Coordinates of C-alpha atoms in Angstrom, one line a residue:
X1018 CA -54.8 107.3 -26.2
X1019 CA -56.4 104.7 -28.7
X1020 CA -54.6 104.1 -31.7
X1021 CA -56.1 105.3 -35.1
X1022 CA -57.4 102.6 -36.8
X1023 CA -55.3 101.4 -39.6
X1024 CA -58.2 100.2 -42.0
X1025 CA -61.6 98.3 -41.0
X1026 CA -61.4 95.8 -38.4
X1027 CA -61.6 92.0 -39.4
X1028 CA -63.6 89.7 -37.1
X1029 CA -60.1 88.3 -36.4
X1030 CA -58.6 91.7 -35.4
X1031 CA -61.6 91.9 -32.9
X1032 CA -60.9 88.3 -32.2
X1033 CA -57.5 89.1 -31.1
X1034 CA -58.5 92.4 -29.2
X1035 CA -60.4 90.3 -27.3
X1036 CA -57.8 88.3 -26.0
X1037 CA -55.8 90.8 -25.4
X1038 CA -58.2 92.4 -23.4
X1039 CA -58.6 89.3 -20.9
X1040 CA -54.8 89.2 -20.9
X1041 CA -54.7 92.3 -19.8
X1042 CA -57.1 91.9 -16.9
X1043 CA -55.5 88.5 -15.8
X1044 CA -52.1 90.5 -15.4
X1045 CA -53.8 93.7 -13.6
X1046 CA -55.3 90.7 -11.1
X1047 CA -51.9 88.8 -10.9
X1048 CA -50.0 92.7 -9.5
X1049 CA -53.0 93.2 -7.7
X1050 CA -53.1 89.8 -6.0
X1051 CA -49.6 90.3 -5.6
X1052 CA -49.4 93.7 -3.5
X1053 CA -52.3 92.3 -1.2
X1054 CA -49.0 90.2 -0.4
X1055 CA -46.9 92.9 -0.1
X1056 CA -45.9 96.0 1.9
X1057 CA -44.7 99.2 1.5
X1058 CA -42.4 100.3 -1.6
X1059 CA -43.1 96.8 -3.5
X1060 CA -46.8 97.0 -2.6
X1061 CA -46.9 100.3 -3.8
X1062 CA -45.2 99.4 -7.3
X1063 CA -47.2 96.4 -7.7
X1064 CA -50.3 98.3 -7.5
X1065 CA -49.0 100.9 -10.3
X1066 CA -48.4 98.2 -12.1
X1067 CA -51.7 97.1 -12.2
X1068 CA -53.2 100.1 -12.8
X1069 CA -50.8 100.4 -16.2
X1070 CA -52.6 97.3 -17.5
X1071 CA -55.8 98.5 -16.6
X1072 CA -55.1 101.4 -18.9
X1073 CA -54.4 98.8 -21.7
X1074 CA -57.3 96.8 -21.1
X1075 CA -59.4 100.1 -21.7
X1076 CA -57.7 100.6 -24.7
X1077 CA -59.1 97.4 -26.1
X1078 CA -62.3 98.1 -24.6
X1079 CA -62.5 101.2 -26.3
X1080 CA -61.7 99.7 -29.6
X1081 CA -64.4 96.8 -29.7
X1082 CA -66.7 99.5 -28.1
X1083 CA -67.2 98.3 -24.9
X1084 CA -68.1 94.9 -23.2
X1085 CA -68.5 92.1 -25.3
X1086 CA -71.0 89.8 -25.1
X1087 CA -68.4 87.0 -25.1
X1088 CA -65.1 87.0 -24.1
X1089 CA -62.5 84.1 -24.6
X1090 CA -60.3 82.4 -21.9
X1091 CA -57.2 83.7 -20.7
X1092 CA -54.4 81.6 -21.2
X1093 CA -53.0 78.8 -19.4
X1094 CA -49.9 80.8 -18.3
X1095 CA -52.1 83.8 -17.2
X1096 CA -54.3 81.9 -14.9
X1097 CA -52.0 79.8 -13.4
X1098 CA -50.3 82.8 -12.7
X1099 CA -53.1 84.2 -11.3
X1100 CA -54.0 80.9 -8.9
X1101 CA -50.3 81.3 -7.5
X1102 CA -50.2 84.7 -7.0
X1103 CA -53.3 84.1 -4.2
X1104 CA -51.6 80.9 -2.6
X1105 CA -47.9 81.5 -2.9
X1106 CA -44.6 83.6 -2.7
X1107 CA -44.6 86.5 -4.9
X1108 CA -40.5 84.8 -6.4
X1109 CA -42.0 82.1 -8.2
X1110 CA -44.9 84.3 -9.7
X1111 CA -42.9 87.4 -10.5
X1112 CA -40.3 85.0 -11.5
X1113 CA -42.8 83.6 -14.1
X1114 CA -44.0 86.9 -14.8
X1115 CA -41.0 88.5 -15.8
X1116 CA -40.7 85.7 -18.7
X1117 CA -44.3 86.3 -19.5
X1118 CA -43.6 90.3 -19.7
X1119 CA -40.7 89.5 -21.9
X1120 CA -42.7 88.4 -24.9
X1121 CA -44.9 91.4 -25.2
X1122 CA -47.1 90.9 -28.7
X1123 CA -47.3 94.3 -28.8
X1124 CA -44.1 95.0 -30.8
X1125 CA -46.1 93.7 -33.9
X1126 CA -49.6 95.0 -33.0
X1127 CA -50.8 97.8 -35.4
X1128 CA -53.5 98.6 -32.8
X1129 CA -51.6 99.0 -30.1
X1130 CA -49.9 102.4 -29.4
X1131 CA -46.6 103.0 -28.8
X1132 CA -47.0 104.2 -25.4
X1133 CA -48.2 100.5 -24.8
X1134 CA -45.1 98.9 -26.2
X1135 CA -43.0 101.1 -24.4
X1136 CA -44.9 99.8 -21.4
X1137 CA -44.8 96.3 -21.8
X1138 CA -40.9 96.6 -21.6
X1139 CA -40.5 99.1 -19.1
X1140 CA -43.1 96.5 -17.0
X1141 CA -40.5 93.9 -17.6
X1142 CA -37.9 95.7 -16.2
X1143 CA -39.5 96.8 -13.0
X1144 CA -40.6 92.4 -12.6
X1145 CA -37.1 91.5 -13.1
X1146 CA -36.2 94.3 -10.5
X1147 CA -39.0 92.5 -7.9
X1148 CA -37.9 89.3 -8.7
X1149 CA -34.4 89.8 -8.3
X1150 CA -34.9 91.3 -4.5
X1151 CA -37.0 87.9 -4.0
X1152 CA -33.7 86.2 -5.5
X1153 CA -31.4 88.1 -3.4
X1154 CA -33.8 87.2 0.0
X1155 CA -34.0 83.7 -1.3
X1156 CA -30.7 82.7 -2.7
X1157 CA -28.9 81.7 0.5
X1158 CA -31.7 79.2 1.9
X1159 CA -32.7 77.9 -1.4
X1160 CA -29.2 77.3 -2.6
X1161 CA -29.2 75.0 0.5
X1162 CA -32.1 73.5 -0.1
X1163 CA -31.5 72.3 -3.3
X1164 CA -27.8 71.7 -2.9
X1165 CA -28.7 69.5 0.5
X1166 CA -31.5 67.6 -1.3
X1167 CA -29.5 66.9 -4.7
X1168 CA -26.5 65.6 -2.7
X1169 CA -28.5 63.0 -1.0
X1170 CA -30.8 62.3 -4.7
X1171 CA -27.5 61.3 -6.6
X1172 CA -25.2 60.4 -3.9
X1173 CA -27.7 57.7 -3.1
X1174 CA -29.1 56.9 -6.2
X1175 CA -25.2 56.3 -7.1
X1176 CA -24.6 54.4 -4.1
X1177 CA -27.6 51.9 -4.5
X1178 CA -27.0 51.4 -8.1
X1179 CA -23.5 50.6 -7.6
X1180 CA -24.2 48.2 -5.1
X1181 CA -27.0 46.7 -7.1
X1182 CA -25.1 46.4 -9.9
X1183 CA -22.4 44.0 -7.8
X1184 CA -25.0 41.3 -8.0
X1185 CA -25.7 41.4 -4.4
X1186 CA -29.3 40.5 -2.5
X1187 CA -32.2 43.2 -2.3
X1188 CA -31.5 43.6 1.6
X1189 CA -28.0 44.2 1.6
X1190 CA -29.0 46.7 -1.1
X1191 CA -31.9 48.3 1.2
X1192 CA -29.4 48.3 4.5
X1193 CA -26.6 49.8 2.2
X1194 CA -28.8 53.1 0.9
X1195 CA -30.0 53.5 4.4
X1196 CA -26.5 53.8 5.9
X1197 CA -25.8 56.0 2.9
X1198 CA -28.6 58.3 4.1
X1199 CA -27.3 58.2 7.5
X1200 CA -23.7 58.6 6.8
X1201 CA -24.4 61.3 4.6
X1202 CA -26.7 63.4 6.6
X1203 CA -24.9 63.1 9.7
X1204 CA -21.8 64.1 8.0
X1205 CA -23.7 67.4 6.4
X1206 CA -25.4 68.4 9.6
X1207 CA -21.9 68.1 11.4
X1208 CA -20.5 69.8 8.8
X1209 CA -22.9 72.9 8.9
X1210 CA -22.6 72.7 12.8
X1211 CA -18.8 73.0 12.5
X1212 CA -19.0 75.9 9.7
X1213 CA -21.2 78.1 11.5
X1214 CA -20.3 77.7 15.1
X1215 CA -16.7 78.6 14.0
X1216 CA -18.2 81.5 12.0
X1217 CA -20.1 82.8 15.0
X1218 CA -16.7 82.5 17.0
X1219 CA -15.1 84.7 14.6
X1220 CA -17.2 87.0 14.5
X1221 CA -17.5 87.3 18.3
X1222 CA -13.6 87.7 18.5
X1223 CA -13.7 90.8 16.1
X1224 CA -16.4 92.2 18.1
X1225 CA -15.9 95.6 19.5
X1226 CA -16.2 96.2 23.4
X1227 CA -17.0 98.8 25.9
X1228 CA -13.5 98.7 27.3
X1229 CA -12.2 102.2 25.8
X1230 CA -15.5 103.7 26.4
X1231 CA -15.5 103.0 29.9
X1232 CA -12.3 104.3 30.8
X1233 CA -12.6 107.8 28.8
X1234 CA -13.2 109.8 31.6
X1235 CA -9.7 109.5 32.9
X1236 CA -8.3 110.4 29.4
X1237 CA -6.5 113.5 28.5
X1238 CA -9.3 115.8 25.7
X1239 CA -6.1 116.6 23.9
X1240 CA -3.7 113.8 24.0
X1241 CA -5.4 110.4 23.9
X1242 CA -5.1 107.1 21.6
X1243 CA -9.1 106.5 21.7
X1244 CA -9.2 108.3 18.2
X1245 CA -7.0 105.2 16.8
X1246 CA -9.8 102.7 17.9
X1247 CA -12.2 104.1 15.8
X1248 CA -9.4 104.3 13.2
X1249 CA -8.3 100.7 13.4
X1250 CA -12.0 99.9 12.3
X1251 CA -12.4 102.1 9.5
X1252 CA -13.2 105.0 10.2
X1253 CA -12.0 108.2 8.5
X1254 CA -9.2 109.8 10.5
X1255 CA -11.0 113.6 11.0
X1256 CA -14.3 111.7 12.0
X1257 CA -12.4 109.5 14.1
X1258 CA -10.3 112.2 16.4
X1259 CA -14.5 114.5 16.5
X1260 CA -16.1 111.2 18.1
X1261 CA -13.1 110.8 20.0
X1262 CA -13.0 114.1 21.7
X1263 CA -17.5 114.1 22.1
X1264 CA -16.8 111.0 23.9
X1265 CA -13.9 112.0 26.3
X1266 CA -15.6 115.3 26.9
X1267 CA -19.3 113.5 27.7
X1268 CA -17.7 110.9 29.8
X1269 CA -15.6 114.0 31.9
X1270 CA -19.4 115.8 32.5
X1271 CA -20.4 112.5 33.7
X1272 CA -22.9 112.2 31.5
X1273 CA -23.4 108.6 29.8
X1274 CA -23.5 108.8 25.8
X1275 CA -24.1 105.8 24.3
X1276 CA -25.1 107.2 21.3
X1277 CA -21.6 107.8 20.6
X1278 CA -20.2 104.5 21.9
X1279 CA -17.8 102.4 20.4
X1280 CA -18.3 101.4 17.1
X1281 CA -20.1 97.9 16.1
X1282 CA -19.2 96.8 12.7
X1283 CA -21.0 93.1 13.5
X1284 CA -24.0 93.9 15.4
X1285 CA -26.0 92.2 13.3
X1286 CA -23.6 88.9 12.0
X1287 CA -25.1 86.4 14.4
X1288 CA -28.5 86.8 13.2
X1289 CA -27.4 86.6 9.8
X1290 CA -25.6 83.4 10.4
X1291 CA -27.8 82.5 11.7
X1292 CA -28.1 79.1 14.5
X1293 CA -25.4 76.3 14.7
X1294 CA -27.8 73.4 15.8
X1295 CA -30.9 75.4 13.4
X1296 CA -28.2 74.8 10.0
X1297 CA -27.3 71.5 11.2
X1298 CA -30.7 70.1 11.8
X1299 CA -32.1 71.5 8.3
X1300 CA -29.0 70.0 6.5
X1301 CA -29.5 66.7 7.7
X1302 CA -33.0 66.8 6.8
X1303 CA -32.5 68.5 3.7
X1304 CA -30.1 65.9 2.6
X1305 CA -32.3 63.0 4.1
X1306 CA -35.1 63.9 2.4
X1307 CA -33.6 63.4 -1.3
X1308 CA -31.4 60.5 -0.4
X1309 CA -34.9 58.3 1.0
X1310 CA -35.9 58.6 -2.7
X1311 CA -34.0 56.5 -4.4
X1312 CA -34.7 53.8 -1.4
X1313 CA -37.7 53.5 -1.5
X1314 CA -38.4 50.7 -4.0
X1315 CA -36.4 48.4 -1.7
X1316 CA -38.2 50.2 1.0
X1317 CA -41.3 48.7 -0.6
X1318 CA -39.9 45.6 -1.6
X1319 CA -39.0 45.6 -4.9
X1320 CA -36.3 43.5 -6.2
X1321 CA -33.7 43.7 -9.4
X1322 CA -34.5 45.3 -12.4
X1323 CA -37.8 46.7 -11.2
X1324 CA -36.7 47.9 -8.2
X1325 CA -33.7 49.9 -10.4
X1326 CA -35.8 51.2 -13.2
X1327 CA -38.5 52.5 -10.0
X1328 CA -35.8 54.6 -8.4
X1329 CA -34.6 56.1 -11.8
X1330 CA -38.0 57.7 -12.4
X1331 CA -38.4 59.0 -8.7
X1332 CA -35.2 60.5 -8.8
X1333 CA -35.6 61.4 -12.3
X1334 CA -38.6 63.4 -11.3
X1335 CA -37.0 65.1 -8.3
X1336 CA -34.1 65.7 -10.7
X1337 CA -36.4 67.5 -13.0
X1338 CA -38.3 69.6 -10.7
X1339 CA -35.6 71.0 -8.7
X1340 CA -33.8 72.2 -11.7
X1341 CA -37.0 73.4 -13.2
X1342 CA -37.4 75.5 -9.9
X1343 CA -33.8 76.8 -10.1
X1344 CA -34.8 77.5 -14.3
X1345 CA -37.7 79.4 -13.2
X1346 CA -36.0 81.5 -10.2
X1347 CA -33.1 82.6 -12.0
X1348 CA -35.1 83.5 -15.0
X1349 CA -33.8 80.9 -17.5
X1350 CA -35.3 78.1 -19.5
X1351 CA -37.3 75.8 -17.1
X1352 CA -36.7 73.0 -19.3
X1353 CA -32.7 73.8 -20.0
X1354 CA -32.3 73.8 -16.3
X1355 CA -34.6 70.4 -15.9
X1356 CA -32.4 68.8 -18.7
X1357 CA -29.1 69.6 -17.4
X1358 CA -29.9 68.3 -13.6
X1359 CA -31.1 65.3 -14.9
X1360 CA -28.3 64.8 -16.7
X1361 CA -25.8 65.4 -14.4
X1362 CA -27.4 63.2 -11.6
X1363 CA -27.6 60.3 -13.9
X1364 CA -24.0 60.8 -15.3
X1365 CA -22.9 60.3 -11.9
X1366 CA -25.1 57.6 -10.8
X1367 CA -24.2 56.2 -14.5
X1368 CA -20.3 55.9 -13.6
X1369 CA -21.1 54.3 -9.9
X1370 CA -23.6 51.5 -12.1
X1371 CA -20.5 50.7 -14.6
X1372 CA -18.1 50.6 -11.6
X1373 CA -20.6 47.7 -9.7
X1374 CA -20.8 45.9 -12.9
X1375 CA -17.0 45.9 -13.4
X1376 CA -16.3 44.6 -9.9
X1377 CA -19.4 42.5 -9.6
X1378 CA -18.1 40.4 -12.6
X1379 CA -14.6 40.7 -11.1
X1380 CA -16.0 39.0 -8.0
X1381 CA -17.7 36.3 -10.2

């Protein structure tokens, strides 16, 4: 329904309706860009969702009585939004879009009714809800992405500044960050080897079997300790002693049940931990591919202070844009999150500088 009009429009209230109006059809084209991605439940929410801001964009259409003749840009947010939501994964856009929906201007809009406003937050609500399933997907492998790559960024970036700072020649510098990318990659991928091939062994030791199963057609209906199997994994003792008995009595008629077979409490685990030698192998990458950053000046053959003030960008940069992925992921401040890994990394790489310069002038 389209609000009464409080007095006559201004050329800048129909400026502004304007806007909104293209706002409102960049978003609709965002959700419906995004459920072309999608399937089922989330499709099917996406696509409501576009339809609520169609109903807002007629509402501003209504209002400047019809089409105008000119319409202004939507804004930089809104279209980027729109050019990631055709190319990329639905996290980062809804992730984006849930900061945008948190801003309605709608709160201090006389024109705009109060069904919209109640909109604009419920939307943000149901974004936050999308984005955090993406999250939950998302947060073990990007976790160990961006753990893996920061590890080798500032464990190298400390390694070859504390070197460098000794005093001692470009190459020793160069061969030094390459056996730190080595030495800490093999030691990650081992490390992720170990951890879930001893994972997957645990698992398979707590695995049930078909051992009890088997045997049931020589037990006794009444007075048998198959009941206590199910019970030692969980199960409720009324429920236990019913499956016990269906069991014992198919097995007697000779007829095979394995419907009613033992109980697996881990038949999924090993595909959710997934491959020893896959986890090692990305680890090792992961972590090679930030710790060849801050090597590459040497790499290239720069020398001294160049060749230090070259590596602090690049890993400056890298620094920045993995925390202002993590920012925009988890919903916080891009920026914050920028700011604070670039601090950390350089804090660290800051001590291991000081550290080269107090034992390179010890040396002297």
């Amino acid at each position: 329904m389209t609000a009464p009009l409080a007095a006559e429009p201004t050329a800048a209230d129909r400026r502004r309706w304007a806007r909104y109006l293209v706002e409102e059809r960049a978003e609709g084209t965002v959700y419906q860009r995004l459920a072309a991605r999608r399937t089922g439940e989330e499709r099917d929410i996406l696509l409501r969702l576009a339809d609520a801001e169609r109903r807002h964009e007629q509402h501003w259409l209504d209002l400047l009585g019809g089409e105008p003749t000119r319409l202004p840009r939507a804004g930089v947010r809104s279209r980027l939004l729109g050019w990631m939501a055709g190319r990329f994964g639905s996290i980062f856009v809804l992730a984006l879009a849930q900061s945008a929906e948190a801003r309605s201007p709608y709160d201090a809009e006389q024109y705009a009714t109060p069904a919209m406003r109640a909109d604009e937050k419920v939307h943000y609500e149901v974004v936050r809800g999308l984005a955090a399933r993406g999250r939950r997907r998302l947060s073990g492998s990007f976790r160990a992405a961006v753990f893996g790559a920061n590890d080798g960024l500032v464990s190298n970036l400390a390694l070859v500044l504390g070197i460098g700072a000794t005093g001692v020649s470009s190459g020793f510098v160069l061969f030094s960050g390459i056996a730190g990318l080595l030495a800490g990659a093999l030691s990650m991928g081992a490390g992720e080897f170990v951890s879930v091939r001893s994972q997957r062994e645990l698992l398979a030791a707590t695995e049930a079997n078909e051992d009890a199963a088997a045997s049931a057609h020589d037990l006794d209906i009444d007075e048998n300790e198959l009941a206590l199997v199910y019970r030692a994994r969980g199960v409720d003792p009324q429920e236990a002693l019913a499956k016990a008995r269906r069991i014992v009595t198919a097995a007697q008629a000779g007829v095979r049940r394995t419907a009613t077979g033992p109980i697996r409490t881990h038949a999924h685990e090993h595909e959710i931990v997934g491959s020893d030698w896959t986890a090692a192998i990305s680890s090792f990458l992961l972590f090679s591919s930030g710790a060849i950053i801050p090597v590459l000046p040497w790499i290239f053959g720069l020398q001294g202070t160049t060749a230090v003030v070259v590596a602090l960008v690049l890993v400056g940069i890298a620094l920045l844009s993995t925390g202002a992925m993590v920012g925009i992921l988890s919903g916080g401040p891009p920026l914050r999150r920028a700011l604070r890994q670039l601090a950390i990394g350089f804090g660290a790489a800051a001590i291991t500088y000081l550290l080269g310069l107090l034992f390179g002038v010890g040396a002297v």
